[in-house]
Amino acid sequence: EPEVTQTPSHQVTQMGQEVILRCVPISNHLYFYWYRQILGQKVEFLVSFYNNEISEKSEIFDDQFSVERPDGSNFTLKIRSTKLEDSAMYFCASGKGSNGYTFGSGTRLTVV
Amino acid sequence: AQRVTQPEKLLSVFKGAPVELKCNYSYSGSPELFWYVQYSRQRLQLLLRHISRESIKGFTADLNKGETSFHLKKPFAQEEDSAMYYCALSGHNQAGTALIFGKGTTLSVSS
């Protein structure tokens, strides 16, 4: 069964550093998403991406965040200057349309 | 406002007992409802969609528009059902829209 792949599984970074979280969506999917889950809290939507542009973003997704699909297969989330409160599990997901998405296994980001 | 409410943070049952995980929603249009499951240290997996009206791993969920609910049920819980369960909604036939998740309910099944 096709999977959404995320790397790395765990990233530790110093406050103020830039991080890039990588995702390889399922190849025939058209919609791509990033979600995050702060420890002990619910899964929160960050951004959706379709046709090479952001289609929707939440208030969490401020100027410190950006997404890119640089080469037609990878889908990246960049945090420019990490803060302690960015520590969370970040999930990538992809989908074909208005059905359930397929999630990746997540990247645990720890900002120290 | 769009909202998904899962009132129980933790539900503990014995093996073989019936299970009902509650989910209520608030949505102005016509929603599509989902249940996702997250087993320990694993990724979120789609369990059920209300549109498909299927039964997965013995679980069922019926959309009740009058009560704005989408409760997840299983007649006989198994130990391997222990996991975190998330109810979620999106706009019906709105491709690419965000999923709105509830806070999740931890189901613990003991023998």
CSV table of C-alpha atoms in Angstrom, one decimal:
chain,number,residue,atom,x,y,z
A,1,GLU,CA,0.0,0.0,0.0
A,2,PRO,CA,1.4,3.4,-0.9
A,3,GLU,CA,2.7,5.5,2.0
A,4,VAL,CA,3.5,9.1,2.7
A,5,THR,CA,7.1,9.3,3.8
A,6,GLN,CA,8.5,11.9,6.1
A,7,THR,CA,12.1,12.6,7.0
A,8,PRO,CA,13.7,13.0,9.5
A,9,SER,CA,11.7,11.1,12.1
A,10,HIS,CA,13.2,13.3,14.8
A,11,GLN,CA,14.9,16.7,14.5
A,12,VAL,CA,16.5,18.6,17.3
A,13,THR,CA,17.4,22.2,16.6
A,14,GLN,CA,18.4,25.3,18.5
A,15,MET,CA,16.0,28.2,19.0
A,16,GLY,CA,16.4,30.7,16.1
A,17,GLN,CA,17.7,28.1,13.6
A,18,GLU,CA,15.9,27.2,10.4
A,19,VAL,CA,14.6,23.7,9.9
A,20,ILE,CA,13.2,22.0,6.8
A,21,LEU,CA,10.9,19.1,7.2
A,22,ARG,CA,10.6,16.8,4.2
A,23,CYS,CA,7.7,14.7,2.9
A,24,VAL,CA,7.2,12.5,-0.1
A,25,PRO,CA,3.5,12.3,-0.8
A,26,ILE,CA,1.8,9.5,-2.7
A,27,SER,CA,2.6,9.9,-6.3
A,28,ASN,CA,-0.8,10.3,-7.9
A,29,HIS,CA,-2.1,12.6,-5.1
A,30,LEU,CA,-2.8,16.2,-5.9
A,31,TYR,CA,-3.4,17.8,-2.5
A,32,PHE,CA,-0.8,18.2,0.2
A,33,TYR,CA,-1.1,19.2,3.8
A,34,TRP,CA,0.9,19.9,6.9
A,35,TYR,CA,-0.5,19.4,10.3
A,36,ARG,CA,1.1,19.6,13.7
A,37,GLN,CA,0.4,18.1,17.1
A,38,ILE,CA,1.9,19.7,20.2
A,39,LEU,CA,2.5,17.1,22.9
A,40,GLY,CA,-0.8,16.3,24.7
A,41,GLN,CA,-2.9,18.5,22.4
A,42,LYS,CA,-5.0,17.9,19.3
A,43,VAL,CA,-3.9,17.7,15.7
A,44,GLU,CA,-4.0,21.2,14.1
A,45,PHE,CA,-4.1,22.2,10.5
A,46,LEU,CA,-1.3,24.3,9.2
A,47,VAL,CA,-1.5,24.5,5.4
A,48,SER,CA,-2.9,22.9,2.3
A,49,PHE,CA,-1.2,23.0,-1.1
A,50,TYR,CA,-2.6,22.4,-4.5
A,51,ASN,CA,-1.5,23.1,-8.0
A,52,ASN,CA,1.8,24.5,-6.8
A,53,GLU,CA,0.3,27.1,-4.5
A,54,ILE,CA,-1.1,27.4,-1.0
A,55,SER,CA,-4.9,26.8,-1.1
A,56,GLU,CA,-5.6,27.3,2.6
A,57,LYS,CA,-3.7,28.2,5.7
A,58,SER,CA,-4.4,28.5,9.4
A,59,GLU,CA,-3.5,31.4,11.7
A,60,ILE,CA,-0.7,29.2,13.0
A,61,PHE,CA,1.0,29.4,9.6
A,62,ASP,CA,2.6,32.8,9.9
A,63,ASP,CA,5.5,34.4,8.1
A,64,GLN,CA,7.9,32.0,9.8
A,65,PHE,CA,6.5,29.1,7.9
A,66,SER,CA,6.7,28.3,4.2
A,67,VAL,CA,6.0,25.3,2.0
A,68,GLU,CA,7.5,24.2,-1.3
A,69,ARG,CA,7.2,21.5,-3.8
A,70,PRO,CA,10.7,21.9,-5.3
A,71,ASP,CA,10.9,18.9,-7.6
A,72,GLY,CA,7.5,17.5,-8.2
A,73,SER,CA,7.9,14.7,-5.6
A,74,ASN,CA,9.1,16.3,-2.3
A,75,PHE,CA,6.9,18.6,-0.3
A,76,THR,CA,8.7,20.6,2.3
A,77,LEU,CA,7.8,22.7,5.4
A,78,LYS,CA,10.4,25.3,6.4
A,79,ILE,CA,10.4,27.1,9.7
A,80,ARG,CA,12.7,30.1,9.3
A,81,SER,CA,13.5,30.9,12.9
A,82,THR,CA,12.4,28.3,15.3
A,83,LYS,CA,10.9,29.1,18.7
A,84,LEU,CA,10.5,26.8,21.7
A,85,GLU,CA,6.7,26.6,21.1
A,86,ASP,CA,7.3,25.1,17.6
A,87,SER,CA,8.3,21.9,19.3
A,88,ALA,CA,5.7,19.4,18.1
A,89,MET,CA,5.0,16.4,15.9
A,90,TYR,CA,4.6,17.6,12.3
A,91,PHE,CA,2.5,15.4,10.0
A,92,CYS,CA,2.4,15.6,6.3
A,93,ALA,CA,-0.6,14.2,4.4
A,94,SER,CA,-1.7,13.8,0.8
A,95,GLY,CA,-5.0,13.2,-0.9
A,96,LYS,CA,-6.7,13.0,-4.2
A,97,GLY,CA,-9.7,15.1,-3.3
A,98,SER,CA,-12.5,15.4,-0.9
A,99,ASN,CA,-11.8,12.0,0.7
A,100,GLY,CA,-9.7,11.0,3.7
A,101,TYR,CA,-6.1,11.8,3.5
A,102,THR,CA,-3.1,9.5,4.0
A,103,PHE,CA,-0.8,10.7,6.7
A,104,GLY,CA,2.9,10.3,7.1
A,105,SER,CA,4.4,8.9,10.3
A,106,GLY,CA,5.5,12.4,11.3
A,107,THR,CA,8.6,14.3,12.3
A,108,ARG,CA,9.1,15.1,15.9
A,109,LEU,CA,10.7,18.6,16.1
A,110,THR,CA,12.4,19.5,19.4
A,111,VAL,CA,13.5,23.1,19.7
A,112,VAL,CA,16.0,23.6,22.5
B,1,ALA,CA,-17.9,28.1,13.8
B,2,GLN,CA,-16.5,24.8,12.6
B,3,ARG,CA,-15.8,22.6,15.5
B,4,VAL,CA,-15.5,19.0,16.5
B,5,THR,CA,-16.1,18.0,20.1
B,6,GLN,CA,-15.0,14.7,21.6
B,7,PRO,CA,-16.1,15.0,25.2
B,8,GLU,CA,-14.2,12.1,26.6
B,9,LYS,CA,-10.4,12.3,27.0
B,10,LEU,CA,-10.1,8.7,28.1
B,11,LEU,CA,-12.4,5.7,27.8
B,12,SER,CA,-11.5,2.5,29.6
B,13,VAL,CA,-13.4,-0.7,29.0
B,14,PHE,CA,-12.9,-4.4,29.5
B,15,LYS,CA,-12.3,-6.8,26.6
B,16,GLY,CA,-15.6,-7.9,25.1
B,17,ALA,CA,-17.5,-4.8,26.3
B,18,PRO,CA,-19.3,-2.5,23.9
B,19,VAL,CA,-17.6,0.8,23.0
B,20,GLU,CA,-19.0,4.1,22.0
B,21,LEU,CA,-16.6,7.0,21.3
B,22,LYS,CA,-18.6,10.2,21.1
B,23,CYS,CA,-18.2,12.9,18.5
B,24,ASN,CA,-20.3,16.0,18.0
B,25,TYR,CA,-19.7,18.6,15.4
B,26,SER,CA,-20.7,22.2,14.4
B,27,TYR,CA,-20.6,23.1,10.8
B,28,SER,CA,-22.6,25.5,8.7
B,29,GLY,CA,-22.6,23.6,5.5
B,30,SER,CA,-22.7,19.9,4.6
B,31,PRO,CA,-19.8,18.2,6.3
B,32,GLU,CA,-17.9,15.0,5.6
B,33,LEU,CA,-17.0,13.2,8.8
B,34,PHE,CA,-14.1,10.9,9.5
B,35,TRP,CA,-12.7,8.8,12.2
B,36,TYR,CA,-8.9,8.5,12.4
B,37,VAL,CA,-7.0,6.1,14.7
B,38,GLN,CA,-3.4,6.5,16.0
B,39,TYR,CA,-1.9,3.4,17.6
B,40,SER,CA,1.0,3.8,19.9
B,41,ARG,CA,4.0,5.4,18.1
B,42,GLN,CA,2.3,5.0,14.7
B,43,ARG,CA,0.9,7.4,12.1
B,44,LEU,CA,-2.7,8.6,11.9
B,45,GLN,CA,-4.7,6.2,9.9
B,46,LEU,CA,-8.1,6.7,8.4
B,47,LEU,CA,-10.6,4.3,10.0
B,48,LEU,CA,-14.0,5.4,8.7
B,49,ARG,CA,-15.7,7.9,6.4
B,50,HIS,CA,-19.4,8.5,6.9
B,51,ILE,CA,-19.9,8.6,3.1
B,52,SER,CA,-18.6,5.0,2.6
B,53,ARG,CA,-20.9,3.6,5.4
B,54,GLU,CA,-18.5,0.7,5.9
B,55,SER,CA,-17.4,-1.2,8.9
B,56,ILE,CA,-13.7,-1.4,9.6
B,57,LYS,CA,-12.2,-3.7,12.3
B,58,GLY,CA,-15.8,-4.1,13.6
B,59,PHE,CA,-16.2,-0.3,14.1
B,60,THR,CA,-19.2,1.6,12.6
B,61,ALA,CA,-20.3,5.2,12.8
B,62,ASP,CA,-23.5,6.8,11.7
B,63,LEU,CA,-23.9,10.4,10.9
B,64,ASN,CA,-26.9,11.9,12.8
B,65,LYS,CA,-27.6,15.3,11.3
B,66,GLY,CA,-30.3,16.0,13.8
B,67,GLU,CA,-28.0,15.5,16.7
B,68,THR,CA,-24.9,16.6,14.8
B,69,SER,CA,-23.2,13.5,16.0
B,70,PHE,CA,-20.9,10.9,14.5
B,71,HIS,CA,-20.3,8.5,17.3
B,72,LEU,CA,-18.0,5.5,16.8
B,73,LYS,CA,-19.2,2.2,18.0
B,74,LYS,CA,-18.0,-1.4,18.3
B,75,PRO,CA,-20.1,-4.1,20.0
B,76,PHE,CA,-17.1,-6.1,21.5
B,77,ALA,CA,-13.9,-4.3,22.2
B,78,GLN,CA,-10.5,-6.1,21.7
B,79,GLU,CA,-7.2,-5.3,23.4
B,80,GLU,CA,-5.7,-4.3,20.1
B,81,ASP,CA,-8.3,-1.5,19.7
B,82,SER,CA,-6.4,0.4,22.4
B,83,ALA,CA,-5.4,3.6,20.6
B,84,MET,CA,-6.1,7.3,20.3
B,85,TYR,CA,-9.2,8.0,18.2
B,86,TYR,CA,-9.8,11.3,16.4
B,87,CYS,CA,-13.0,12.5,14.9
B,88,ALA,CA,-12.6,15.0,12.0
B,89,LEU,CA,-14.6,16.9,9.5
B,90,SER,CA,-14.2,18.7,6.3
B,91,GLY,CA,-16.5,20.4,3.8
B,92,HIS,CA,-18.4,18.0,1.7
B,93,ASN,CA,-17.2,17.9,-1.9
B,94,GLN,CA,-14.7,20.6,-1.2
B,95,ALA,CA,-11.5,19.1,-2.4
B,96,GLY,CA,-8.4,20.2,-0.6
B,97,THR,CA,-10.1,21.7,2.4
B,98,ALA,CA,-8.6,21.3,5.8
B,99,LEU,CA,-9.6,18.6,8.2
B,100,ILE,CA,-10.8,19.9,11.5
B,101,PHE,CA,-9.9,17.5,14.3
B,102,GLY,CA,-11.4,16.9,17.7
B,103,LYS,CA,-9.1,16.6,20.7
B,104,GLY,CA,-9.1,12.9,20.6
B,105,THR,CA,-10.2,10.1,22.9
B,106,THR,CA,-7.8,7.5,24.2
B,107,LEU,CA,-9.4,4.1,24.2
B,108,SER,CA,-7.9,1.6,26.7
B,109,VAL,CA,-9.1,-2.0,26.5
B,110,SER,CA,-8.0,-4.3,29.3
B,111,SER,CA,-8.5,-8.0,29.8
